[in-house]
Coordinates of C-alpha atoms in Angstrom, one line a residue:
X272 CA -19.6 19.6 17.8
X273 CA -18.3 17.2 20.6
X274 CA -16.2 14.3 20.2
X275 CA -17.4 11.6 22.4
X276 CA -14.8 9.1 23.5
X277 CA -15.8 5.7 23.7
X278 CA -14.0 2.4 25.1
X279 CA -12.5 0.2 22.8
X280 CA -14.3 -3.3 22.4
X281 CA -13.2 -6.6 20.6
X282 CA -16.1 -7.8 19.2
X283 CA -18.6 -4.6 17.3
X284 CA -22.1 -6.1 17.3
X285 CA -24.7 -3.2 16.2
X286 CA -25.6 -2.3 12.7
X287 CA -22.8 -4.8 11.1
X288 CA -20.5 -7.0 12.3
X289 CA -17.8 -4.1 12.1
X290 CA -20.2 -1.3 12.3
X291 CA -18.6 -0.2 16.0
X292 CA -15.3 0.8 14.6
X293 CA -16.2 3.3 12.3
X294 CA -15.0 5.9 14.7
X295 CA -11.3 7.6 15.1
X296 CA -8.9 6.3 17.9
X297 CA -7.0 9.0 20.1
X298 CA -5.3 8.5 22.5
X299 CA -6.1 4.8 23.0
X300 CA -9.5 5.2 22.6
X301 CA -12.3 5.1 19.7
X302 CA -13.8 8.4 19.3
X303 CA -17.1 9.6 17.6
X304 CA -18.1 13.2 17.2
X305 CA -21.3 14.5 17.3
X306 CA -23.4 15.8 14.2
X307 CA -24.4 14.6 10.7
X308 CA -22.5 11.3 9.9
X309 CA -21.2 12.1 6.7
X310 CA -19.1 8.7 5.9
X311 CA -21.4 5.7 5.3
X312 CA -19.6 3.0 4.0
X313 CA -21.4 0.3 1.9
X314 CA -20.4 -3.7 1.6
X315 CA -18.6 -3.4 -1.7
X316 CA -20.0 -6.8 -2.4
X317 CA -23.1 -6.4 -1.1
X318 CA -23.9 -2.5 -1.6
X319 CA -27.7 -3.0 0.6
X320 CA -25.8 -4.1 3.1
X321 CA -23.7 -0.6 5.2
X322 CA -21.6 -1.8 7.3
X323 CA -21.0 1.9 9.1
X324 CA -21.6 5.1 9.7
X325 CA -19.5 7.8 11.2
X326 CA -18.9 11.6 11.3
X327 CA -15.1 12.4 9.4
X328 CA -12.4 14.8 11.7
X329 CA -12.5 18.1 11.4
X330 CA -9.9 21.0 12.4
X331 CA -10.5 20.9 16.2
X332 CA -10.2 16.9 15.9
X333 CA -7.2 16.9 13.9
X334 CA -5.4 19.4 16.2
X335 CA -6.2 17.2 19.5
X336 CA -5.1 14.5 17.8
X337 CA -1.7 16.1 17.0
X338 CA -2.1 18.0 20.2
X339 CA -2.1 14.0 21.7
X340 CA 0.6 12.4 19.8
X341 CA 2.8 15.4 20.9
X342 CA 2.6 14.9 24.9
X343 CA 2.9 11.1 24.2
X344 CA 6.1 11.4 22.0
X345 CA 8.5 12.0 24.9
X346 CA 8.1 9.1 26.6
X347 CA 8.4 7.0 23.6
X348 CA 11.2 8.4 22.7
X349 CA 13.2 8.0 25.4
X350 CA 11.9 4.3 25.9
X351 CA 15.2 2.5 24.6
X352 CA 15.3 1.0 21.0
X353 CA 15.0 -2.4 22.0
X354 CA 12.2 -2.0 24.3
X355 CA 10.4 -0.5 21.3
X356 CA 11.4 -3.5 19.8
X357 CA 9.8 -5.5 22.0
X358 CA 6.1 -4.0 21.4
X359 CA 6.6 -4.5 17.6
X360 CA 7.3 -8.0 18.1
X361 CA 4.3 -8.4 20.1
X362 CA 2.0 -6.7 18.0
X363 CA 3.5 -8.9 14.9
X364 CA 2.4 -12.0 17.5
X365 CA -0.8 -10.4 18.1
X366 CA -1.1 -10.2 14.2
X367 CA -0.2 -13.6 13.9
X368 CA -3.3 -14.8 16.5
X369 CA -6.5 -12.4 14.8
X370 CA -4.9 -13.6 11.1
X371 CA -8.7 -14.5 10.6
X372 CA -10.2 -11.5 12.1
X373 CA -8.3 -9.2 10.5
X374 CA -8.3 -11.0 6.6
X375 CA -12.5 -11.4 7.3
X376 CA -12.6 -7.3 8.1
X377 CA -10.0 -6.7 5.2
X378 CA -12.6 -9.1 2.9
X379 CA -15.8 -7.7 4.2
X380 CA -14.7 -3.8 4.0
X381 CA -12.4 -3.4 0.8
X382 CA -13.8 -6.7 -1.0
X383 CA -10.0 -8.5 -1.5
X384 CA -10.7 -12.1 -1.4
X385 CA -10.3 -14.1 1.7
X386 CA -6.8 -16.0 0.5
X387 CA -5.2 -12.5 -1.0
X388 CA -6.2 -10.6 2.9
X389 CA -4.7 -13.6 4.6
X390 CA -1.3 -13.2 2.4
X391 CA -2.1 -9.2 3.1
X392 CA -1.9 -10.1 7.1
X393 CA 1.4 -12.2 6.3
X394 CA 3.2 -9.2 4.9
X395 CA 2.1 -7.0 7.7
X396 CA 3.4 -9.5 10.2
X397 CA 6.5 -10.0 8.7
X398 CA 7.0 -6.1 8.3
X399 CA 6.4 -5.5 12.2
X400 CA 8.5 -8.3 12.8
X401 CA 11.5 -7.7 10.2
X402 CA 11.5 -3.9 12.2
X403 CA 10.9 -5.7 15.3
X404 CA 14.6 -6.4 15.0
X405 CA 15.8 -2.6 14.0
X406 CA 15.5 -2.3 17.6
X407 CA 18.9 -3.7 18.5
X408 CA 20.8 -2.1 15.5
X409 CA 19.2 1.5 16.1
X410 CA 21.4 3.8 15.6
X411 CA 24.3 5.2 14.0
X412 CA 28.2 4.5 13.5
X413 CA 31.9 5.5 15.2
X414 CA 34.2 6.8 12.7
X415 CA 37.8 7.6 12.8
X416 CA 39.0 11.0 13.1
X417 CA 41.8 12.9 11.6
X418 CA 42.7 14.4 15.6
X419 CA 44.3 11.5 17.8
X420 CA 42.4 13.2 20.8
X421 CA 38.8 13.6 19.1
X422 CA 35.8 10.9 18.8
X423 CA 33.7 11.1 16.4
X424 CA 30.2 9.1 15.7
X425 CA 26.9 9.7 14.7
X426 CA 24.0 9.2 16.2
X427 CA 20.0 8.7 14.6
X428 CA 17.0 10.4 16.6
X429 CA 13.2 10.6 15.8
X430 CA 11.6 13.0 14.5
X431 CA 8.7 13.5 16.8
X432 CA 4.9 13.7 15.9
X433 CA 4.7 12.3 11.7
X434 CA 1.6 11.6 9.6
X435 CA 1.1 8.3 7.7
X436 CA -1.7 8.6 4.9
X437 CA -2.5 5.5 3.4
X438 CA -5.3 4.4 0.5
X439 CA -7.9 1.5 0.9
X440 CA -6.5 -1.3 -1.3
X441 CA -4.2 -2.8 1.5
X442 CA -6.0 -1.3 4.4
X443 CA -3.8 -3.8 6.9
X444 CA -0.6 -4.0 5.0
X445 CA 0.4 0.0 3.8
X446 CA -0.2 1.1 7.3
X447 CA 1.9 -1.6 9.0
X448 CA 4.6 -1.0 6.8
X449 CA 4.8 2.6 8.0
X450 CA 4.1 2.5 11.2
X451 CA 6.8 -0.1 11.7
X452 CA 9.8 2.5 10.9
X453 CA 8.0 5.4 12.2
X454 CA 7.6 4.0 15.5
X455 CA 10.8 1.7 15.8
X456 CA 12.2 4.9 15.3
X457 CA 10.5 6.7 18.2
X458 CA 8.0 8.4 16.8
X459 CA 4.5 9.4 17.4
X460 CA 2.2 9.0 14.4
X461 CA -1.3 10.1 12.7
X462 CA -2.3 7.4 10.7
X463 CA -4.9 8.6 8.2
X464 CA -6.5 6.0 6.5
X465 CA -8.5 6.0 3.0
X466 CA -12.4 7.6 4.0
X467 CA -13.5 3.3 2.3
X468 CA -11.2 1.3 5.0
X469 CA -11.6 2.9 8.5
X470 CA -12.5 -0.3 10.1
X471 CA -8.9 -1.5 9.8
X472 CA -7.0 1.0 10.5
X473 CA -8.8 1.4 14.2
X474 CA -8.5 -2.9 14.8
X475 CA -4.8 -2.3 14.1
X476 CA -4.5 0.8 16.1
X477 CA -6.2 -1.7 19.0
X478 CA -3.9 -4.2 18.7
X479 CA -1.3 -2.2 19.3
X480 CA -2.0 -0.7 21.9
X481 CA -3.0 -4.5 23.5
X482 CA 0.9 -4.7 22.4
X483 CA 1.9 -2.3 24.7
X484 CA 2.2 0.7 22.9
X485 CA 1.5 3.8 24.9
X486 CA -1.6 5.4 24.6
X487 CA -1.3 8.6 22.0
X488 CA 1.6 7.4 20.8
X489 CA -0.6 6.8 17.3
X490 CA -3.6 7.9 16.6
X491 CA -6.2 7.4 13.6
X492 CA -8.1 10.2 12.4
X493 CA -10.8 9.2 9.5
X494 CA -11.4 12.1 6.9
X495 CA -12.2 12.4 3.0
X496 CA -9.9 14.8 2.5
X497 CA -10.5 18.5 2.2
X498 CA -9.8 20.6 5.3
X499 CA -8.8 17.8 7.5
X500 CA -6.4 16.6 5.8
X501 CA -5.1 19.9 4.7
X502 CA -5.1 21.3 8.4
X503 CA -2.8 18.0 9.2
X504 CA -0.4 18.2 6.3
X505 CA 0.0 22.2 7.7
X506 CA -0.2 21.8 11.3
X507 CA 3.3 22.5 13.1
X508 CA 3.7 20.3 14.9
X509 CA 4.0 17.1 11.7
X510 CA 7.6 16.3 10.9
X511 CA 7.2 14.2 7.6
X512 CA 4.4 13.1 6.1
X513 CA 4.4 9.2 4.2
X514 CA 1.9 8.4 1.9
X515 CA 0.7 5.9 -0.5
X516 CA -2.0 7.1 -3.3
X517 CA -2.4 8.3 -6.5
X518 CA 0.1 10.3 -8.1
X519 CA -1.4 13.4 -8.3
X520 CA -2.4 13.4 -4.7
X521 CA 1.5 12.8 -4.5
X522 CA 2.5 15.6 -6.1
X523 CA -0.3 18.1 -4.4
X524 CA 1.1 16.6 -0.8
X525 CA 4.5 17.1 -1.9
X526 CA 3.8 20.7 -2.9
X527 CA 2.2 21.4 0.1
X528 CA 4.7 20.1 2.9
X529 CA 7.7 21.8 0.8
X530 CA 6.4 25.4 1.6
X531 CA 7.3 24.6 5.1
X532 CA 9.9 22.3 4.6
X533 CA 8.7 19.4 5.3
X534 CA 9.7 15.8 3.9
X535 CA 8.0 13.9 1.8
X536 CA 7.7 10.0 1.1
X537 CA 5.3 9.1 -1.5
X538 CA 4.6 5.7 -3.0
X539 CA 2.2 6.1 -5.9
X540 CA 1.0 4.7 -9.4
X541 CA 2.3 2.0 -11.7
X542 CA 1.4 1.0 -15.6
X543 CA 3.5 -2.5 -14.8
X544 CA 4.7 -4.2 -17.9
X545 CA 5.6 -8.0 -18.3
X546 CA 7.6 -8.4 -20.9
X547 CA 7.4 -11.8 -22.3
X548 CA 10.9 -13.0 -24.4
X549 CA 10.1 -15.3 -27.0
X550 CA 12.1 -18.1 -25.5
X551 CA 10.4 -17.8 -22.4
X552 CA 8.3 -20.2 -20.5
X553 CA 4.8 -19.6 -21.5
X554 CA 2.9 -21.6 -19.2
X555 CA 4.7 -19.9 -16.0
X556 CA 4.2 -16.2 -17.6
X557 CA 0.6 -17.0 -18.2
X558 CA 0.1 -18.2 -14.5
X559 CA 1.9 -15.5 -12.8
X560 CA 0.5 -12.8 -15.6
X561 CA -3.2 -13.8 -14.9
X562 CA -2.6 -13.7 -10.9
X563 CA -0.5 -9.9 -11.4
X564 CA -3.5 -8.3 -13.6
X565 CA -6.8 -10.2 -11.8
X566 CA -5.9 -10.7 -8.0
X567 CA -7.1 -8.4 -5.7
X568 CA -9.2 -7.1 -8.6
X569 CA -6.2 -5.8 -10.5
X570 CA -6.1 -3.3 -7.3
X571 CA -2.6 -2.7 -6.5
X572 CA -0.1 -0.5 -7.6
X573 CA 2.7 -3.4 -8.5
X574 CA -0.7 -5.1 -10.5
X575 CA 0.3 -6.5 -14.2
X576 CA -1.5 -3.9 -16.6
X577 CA 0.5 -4.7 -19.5
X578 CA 2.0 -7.4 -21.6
X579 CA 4.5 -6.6 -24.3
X580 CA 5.2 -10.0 -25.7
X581 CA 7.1 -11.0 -28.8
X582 CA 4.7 -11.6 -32.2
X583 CA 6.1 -15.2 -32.6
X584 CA 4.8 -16.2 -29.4
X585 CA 2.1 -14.1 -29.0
X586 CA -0.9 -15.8 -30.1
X587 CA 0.6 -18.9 -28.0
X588 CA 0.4 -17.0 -25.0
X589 CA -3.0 -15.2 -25.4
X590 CA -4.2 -18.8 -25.6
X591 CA -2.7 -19.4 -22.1
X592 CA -3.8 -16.3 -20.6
X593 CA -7.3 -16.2 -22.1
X594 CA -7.4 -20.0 -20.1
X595 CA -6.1 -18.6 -16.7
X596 CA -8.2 -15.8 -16.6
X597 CA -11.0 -18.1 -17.1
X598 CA -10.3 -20.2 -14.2
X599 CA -10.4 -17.7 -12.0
X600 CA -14.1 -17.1 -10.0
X601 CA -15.4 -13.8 -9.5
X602 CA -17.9 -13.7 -6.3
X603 CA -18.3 -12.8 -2.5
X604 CA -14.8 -11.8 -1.5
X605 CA -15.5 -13.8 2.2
X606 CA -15.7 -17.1 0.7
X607 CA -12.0 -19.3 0.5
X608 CA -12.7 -20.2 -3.2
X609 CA -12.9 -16.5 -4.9
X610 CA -10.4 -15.6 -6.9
X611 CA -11.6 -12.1 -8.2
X612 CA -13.7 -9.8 -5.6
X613 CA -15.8 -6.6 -6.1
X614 CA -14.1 -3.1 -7.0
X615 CA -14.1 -0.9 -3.3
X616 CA -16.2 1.6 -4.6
X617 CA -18.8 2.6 -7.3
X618 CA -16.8 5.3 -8.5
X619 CA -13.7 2.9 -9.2
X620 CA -16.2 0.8 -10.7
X621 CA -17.2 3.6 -12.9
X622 CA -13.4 4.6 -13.9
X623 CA -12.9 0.9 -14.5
X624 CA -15.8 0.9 -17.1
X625 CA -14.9 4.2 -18.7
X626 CA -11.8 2.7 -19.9
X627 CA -13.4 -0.4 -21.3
X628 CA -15.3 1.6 -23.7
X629 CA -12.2 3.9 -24.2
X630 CA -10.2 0.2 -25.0
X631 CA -12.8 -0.4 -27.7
X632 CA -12.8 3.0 -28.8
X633 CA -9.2 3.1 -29.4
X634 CA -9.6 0.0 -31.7
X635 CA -8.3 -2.4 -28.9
X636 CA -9.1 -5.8 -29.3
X637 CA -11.3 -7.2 -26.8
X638 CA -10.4 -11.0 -26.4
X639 CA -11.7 -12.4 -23.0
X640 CA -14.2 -10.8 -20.2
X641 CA -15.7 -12.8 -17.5
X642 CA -19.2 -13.1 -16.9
X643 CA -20.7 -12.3 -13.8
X644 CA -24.1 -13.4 -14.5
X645 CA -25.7 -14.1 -10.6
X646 CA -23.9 -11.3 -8.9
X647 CA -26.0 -8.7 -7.5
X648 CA -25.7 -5.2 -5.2
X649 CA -22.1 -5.2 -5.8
X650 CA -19.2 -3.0 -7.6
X651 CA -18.8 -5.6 -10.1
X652 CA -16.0 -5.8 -12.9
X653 CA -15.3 -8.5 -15.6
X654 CA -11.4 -9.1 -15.8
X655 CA -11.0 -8.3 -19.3
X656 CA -7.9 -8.8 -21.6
X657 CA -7.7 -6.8 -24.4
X658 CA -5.4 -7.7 -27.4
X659 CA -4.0 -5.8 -30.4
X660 CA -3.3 -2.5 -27.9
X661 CA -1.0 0.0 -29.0
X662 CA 2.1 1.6 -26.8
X663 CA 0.3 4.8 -28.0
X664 CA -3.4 4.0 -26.4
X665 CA -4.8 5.6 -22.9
X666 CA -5.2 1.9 -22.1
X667 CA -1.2 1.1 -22.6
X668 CA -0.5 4.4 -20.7
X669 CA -3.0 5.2 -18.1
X670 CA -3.2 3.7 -14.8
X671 CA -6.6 1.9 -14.6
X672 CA -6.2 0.4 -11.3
X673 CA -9.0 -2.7 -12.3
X674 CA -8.8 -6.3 -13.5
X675 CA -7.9 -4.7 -16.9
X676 CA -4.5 -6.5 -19.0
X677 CA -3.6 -5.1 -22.3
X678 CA -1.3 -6.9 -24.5
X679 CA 1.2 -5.2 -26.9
X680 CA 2.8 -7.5 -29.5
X681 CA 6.5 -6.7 -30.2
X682 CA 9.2 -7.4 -33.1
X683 CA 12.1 -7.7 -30.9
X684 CA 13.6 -7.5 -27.6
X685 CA 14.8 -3.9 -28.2
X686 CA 10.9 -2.9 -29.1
X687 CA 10.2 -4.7 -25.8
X688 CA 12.2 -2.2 -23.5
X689 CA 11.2 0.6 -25.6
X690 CA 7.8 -0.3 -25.1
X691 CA 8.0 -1.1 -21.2
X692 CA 9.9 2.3 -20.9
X693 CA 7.2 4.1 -22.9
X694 CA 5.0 5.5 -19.7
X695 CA 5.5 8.2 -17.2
X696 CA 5.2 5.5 -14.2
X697 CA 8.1 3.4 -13.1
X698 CA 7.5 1.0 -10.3
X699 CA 7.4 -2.6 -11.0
X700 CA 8.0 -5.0 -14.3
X701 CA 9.1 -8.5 -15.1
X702 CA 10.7 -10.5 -18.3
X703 CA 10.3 -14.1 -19.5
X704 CA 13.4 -15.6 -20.9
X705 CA 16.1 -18.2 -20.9
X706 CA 18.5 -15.7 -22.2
X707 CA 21.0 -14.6 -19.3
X708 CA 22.0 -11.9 -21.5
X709 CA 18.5 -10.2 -22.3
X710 CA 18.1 -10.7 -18.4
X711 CA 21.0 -8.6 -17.9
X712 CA 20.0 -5.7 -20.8
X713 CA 16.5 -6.0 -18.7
X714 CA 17.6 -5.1 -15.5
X715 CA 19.9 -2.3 -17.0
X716 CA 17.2 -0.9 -19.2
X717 CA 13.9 -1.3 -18.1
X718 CA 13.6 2.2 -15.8
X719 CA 11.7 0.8 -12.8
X720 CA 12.7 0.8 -8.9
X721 CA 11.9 -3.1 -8.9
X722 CA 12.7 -5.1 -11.4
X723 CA 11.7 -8.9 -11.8
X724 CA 12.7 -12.1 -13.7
X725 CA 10.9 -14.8 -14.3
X726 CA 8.4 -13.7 -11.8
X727 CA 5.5 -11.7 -11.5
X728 CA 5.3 -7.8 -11.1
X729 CA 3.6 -8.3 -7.6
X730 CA 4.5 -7.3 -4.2
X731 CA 8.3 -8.1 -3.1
X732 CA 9.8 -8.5 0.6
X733 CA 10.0 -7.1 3.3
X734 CA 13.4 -6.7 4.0
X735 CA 14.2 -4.8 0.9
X736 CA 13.3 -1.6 -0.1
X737 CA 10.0 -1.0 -2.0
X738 CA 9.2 1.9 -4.0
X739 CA 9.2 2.9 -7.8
X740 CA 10.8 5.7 -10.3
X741 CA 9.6 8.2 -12.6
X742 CA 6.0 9.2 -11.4
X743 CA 5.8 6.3 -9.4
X744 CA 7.3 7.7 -6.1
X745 CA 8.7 10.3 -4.6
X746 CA 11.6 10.8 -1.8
X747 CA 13.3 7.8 -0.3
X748 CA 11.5 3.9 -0.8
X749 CA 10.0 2.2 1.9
X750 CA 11.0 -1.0 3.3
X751 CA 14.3 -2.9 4.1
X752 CA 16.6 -1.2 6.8
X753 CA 16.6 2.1 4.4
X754 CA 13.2 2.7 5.9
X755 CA 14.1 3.9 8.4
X756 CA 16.5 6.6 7.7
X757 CA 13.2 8.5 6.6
X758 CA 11.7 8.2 9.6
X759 CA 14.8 10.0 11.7
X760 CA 17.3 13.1 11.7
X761 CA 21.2 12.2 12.1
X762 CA 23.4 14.0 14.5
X763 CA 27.4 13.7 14.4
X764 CA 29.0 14.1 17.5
X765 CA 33.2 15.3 17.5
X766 CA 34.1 15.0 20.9
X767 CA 37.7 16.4 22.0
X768 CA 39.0 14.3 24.9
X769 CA 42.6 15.6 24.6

């Protein structure tokens, strides 16, 4: 098997539009290898349509790429803070100039909807840019000592070659926000994208290195899984591994890297409750409730998958919802006026249905689905809303990861927090109320890394830290300044000048 390397080109024209970068990037370059092409990759909204084909890495591919990243690293690392600063502030302004390319590429290979992959572009801009900054305060602090002739300080260094593993539902954003720390902080990295979004991850590799990033100083590898990505979470030469996925891929990467000693950083699921008060404001809950479960196709960890609202207002605010979720137009993801796009794959699709008939199995109230009447060749889902669902259902306790909302009716605000409380996830919720107090109890009680009020359960910013509790994460969140103490080792220093 031969890995051919290939020179990187802006504008792929065979096959698809974006056929040409299905391929890894080492080293600054795209790379194929030779043999059976065992990823295809199919328009999620459009599944006649493949938009590319490519063989995934294997050992020898992963090691070269490791074997890459480590001669780079040096030089990187002793290019001064700022400087580095410097490239992530251009690549933020190079993000800033291919905003359409890179939202069309995020529409066309995941299916998000134009507007959401624009806003997805945003927050990777404003990532790069935010760590940009961490260039000038790299570093660490002087302290006083208890000798009058000893200085003491401590000082931050990278870590050398680290592994970033990110999933397919923000194919432009998850990777920005760890490569961001990682390099700021001198490091080389493996970015290992999901097997459904390989197209992105090599564009933003590319505009990096147009930033001025040295070549091999990251490099993309493209796998499924299996050997590859076992043989890179084992290989000696990776200092931490980040990742963003499911929860029991979490806990399997977790398990792994600690026989070796390795650290961890793990974003993974949610079950994210809004809990709506019954002096709330029904109308803005409904809006931002409807936006949290359906955008992006309810694909996103922080994505609103439960309501627990109190009976008395209940029924008002199931009218509401039921209204906004009808507004909202499911269709081709590359069009400005689609709300809803395609699930990325058929076997998402497939888990999404599964739990539709388990909802209606369990005695769940099914209240509002969409209809998608006209839409063809596509991983099609109806956002539903199911009413009448109990704490106690798979539906109320599962994460579903599709345009699914169930709503739990509550006695109380007490049965509210109980209620939010009662999942093994932890990541993101919201309340509705007037009540400074019950906003208080809220952010006291609701066992969650973010909490929200009056707002929805989505996303956050950039310059704080992001990550959830429970079996929603593991190690140290990403995000904020905090990031990237994750991303280094710290040295004190005594020195005795008497």
């Amino acid at each position: 098997m031969v890995a051919n390397p290939q020179t990187s080109e802006a504008g792929p024209t065979s096959q698809s539009p974006i056929a040409d970068l299905y391929a890894h990037f080492i080293g600054g370059r795209r790379v194929r290898l030779d043999g059976e092409q065992d990823l295809v990759r199919a328009n999620p909204a459009r599944t006649d349509q493949v938009l590319g084909r490519m063989r995934s890495a294997d050992r020898a591919l992963v090691d070269e790429a490791v074997r890459v990243a480590a001669e780079a690293w040096p030089k990187w690392r002793n290019t001064p803070a700022p400087t580095r600063g410097r490239v992530l502030l251009q690549m933020a302004r190079l993000m800033e100039q291919h905003l359409d390319e890179l939202a069309g590429l995020i529409a066309l290979e995941e299916g998000k909807p134009l507007k959401d992959a624009r806003a997805e572009v945003q927050r990777g801009m404003k990532i790069t840019e935010f760590m940009a900054g961490e260039g000038w305060r790299f570093g660490g602090y002087t302290s006083a000592s208890e000798s009058v002739t000893r200085f003491a300080f401590t000082t931050r260094q990278p870590l050398g070659v680290v592994a970033a593993i990110t999933p397919w539902n923000f194919p432009i954003a998850i990777p920005a926000w760890k490569l961001a720390p990682a390099l700021i902080a001198g490091n080389a990295v493996i970015l290992k994208p999901a097997s459904a979004t390989p197209a992105n991850a090599v564009r933003l590799a590319e505009l990096y290195q147009e930033a001025g990033l040295p070549d091999g100083v990251l490099n993309v590898l493209v796998a499924r899984g299996g050997a590859a990505a076992e043989a890179l979470l084992d290989h000696p030469e990776i200092q931490a591994v980040s990742l963003t996925g499911s929860t029991s891929t979490g806990r399997h990467v977790a398990a792994r890297c600690a026989a070796r000693g390795v650290p961890v950083q793990a974003e993974l699921g949610g079950k994210n409750a809004v809990i709506v008060l019954a002096d709330a404001d029904l109308d803005l809950a409904a809006a931002h409730i409807a936006d949290g479960a359906f955008r992006s196709t309810g694909q996103r960890c922080t994505a609103t998958s439960r309501v627990i609202v109190q009976e008395s207002v209940a029924d008002a605010l199931l009218d509401r919802l039921v209204a906004q979720a009808g507004s909202m137009r499911v269709g081709e993801p590359t069009r400005d006026d689609t709300d809803v796009g395609p699930a990325v794959t058929a076997e998402q699709r497939q888990t999404v249905l599964e739990y539709l008939d388990i909802a209606a199995g369990e005695g769940a109230e099914r209240v509002y689905a969409a209809e998608l009447s006209g839409l063809e060749h596509g991983h099609w889902v109806a956002p539903t809303v199911f009413d009448r669902v109990a704490p106690e259902m798979r539906i109320a306790r599962e994460e579903i990861f599709g345009p699914v909302l169930s709503v739990i009716r509550v006695a109380d605000v007490e049965s509210a927090f109980r209620a939010a409380n009662a999942v093994e996830y932890g990541l993101s919720a919201s309340v509705y109320t007037r009540d400074v107090r019950d906003v208080f109890r809220f952010v006291d009680q609701v066992d969650v890394g973010i909490a929200n009020v009056n707002q929805p359960t989505l996303g956050g910013e950039v310059h704080l830290p992001f990550g959830g509790v429970k079996a929603s994460g593991i190690g140290p969140h990403e995000q904020g300044r905090e990031a990237i103490d994750f991303f280094t080792k710290v040295k004190t220093v005594y020195i005795n000048h008497g």
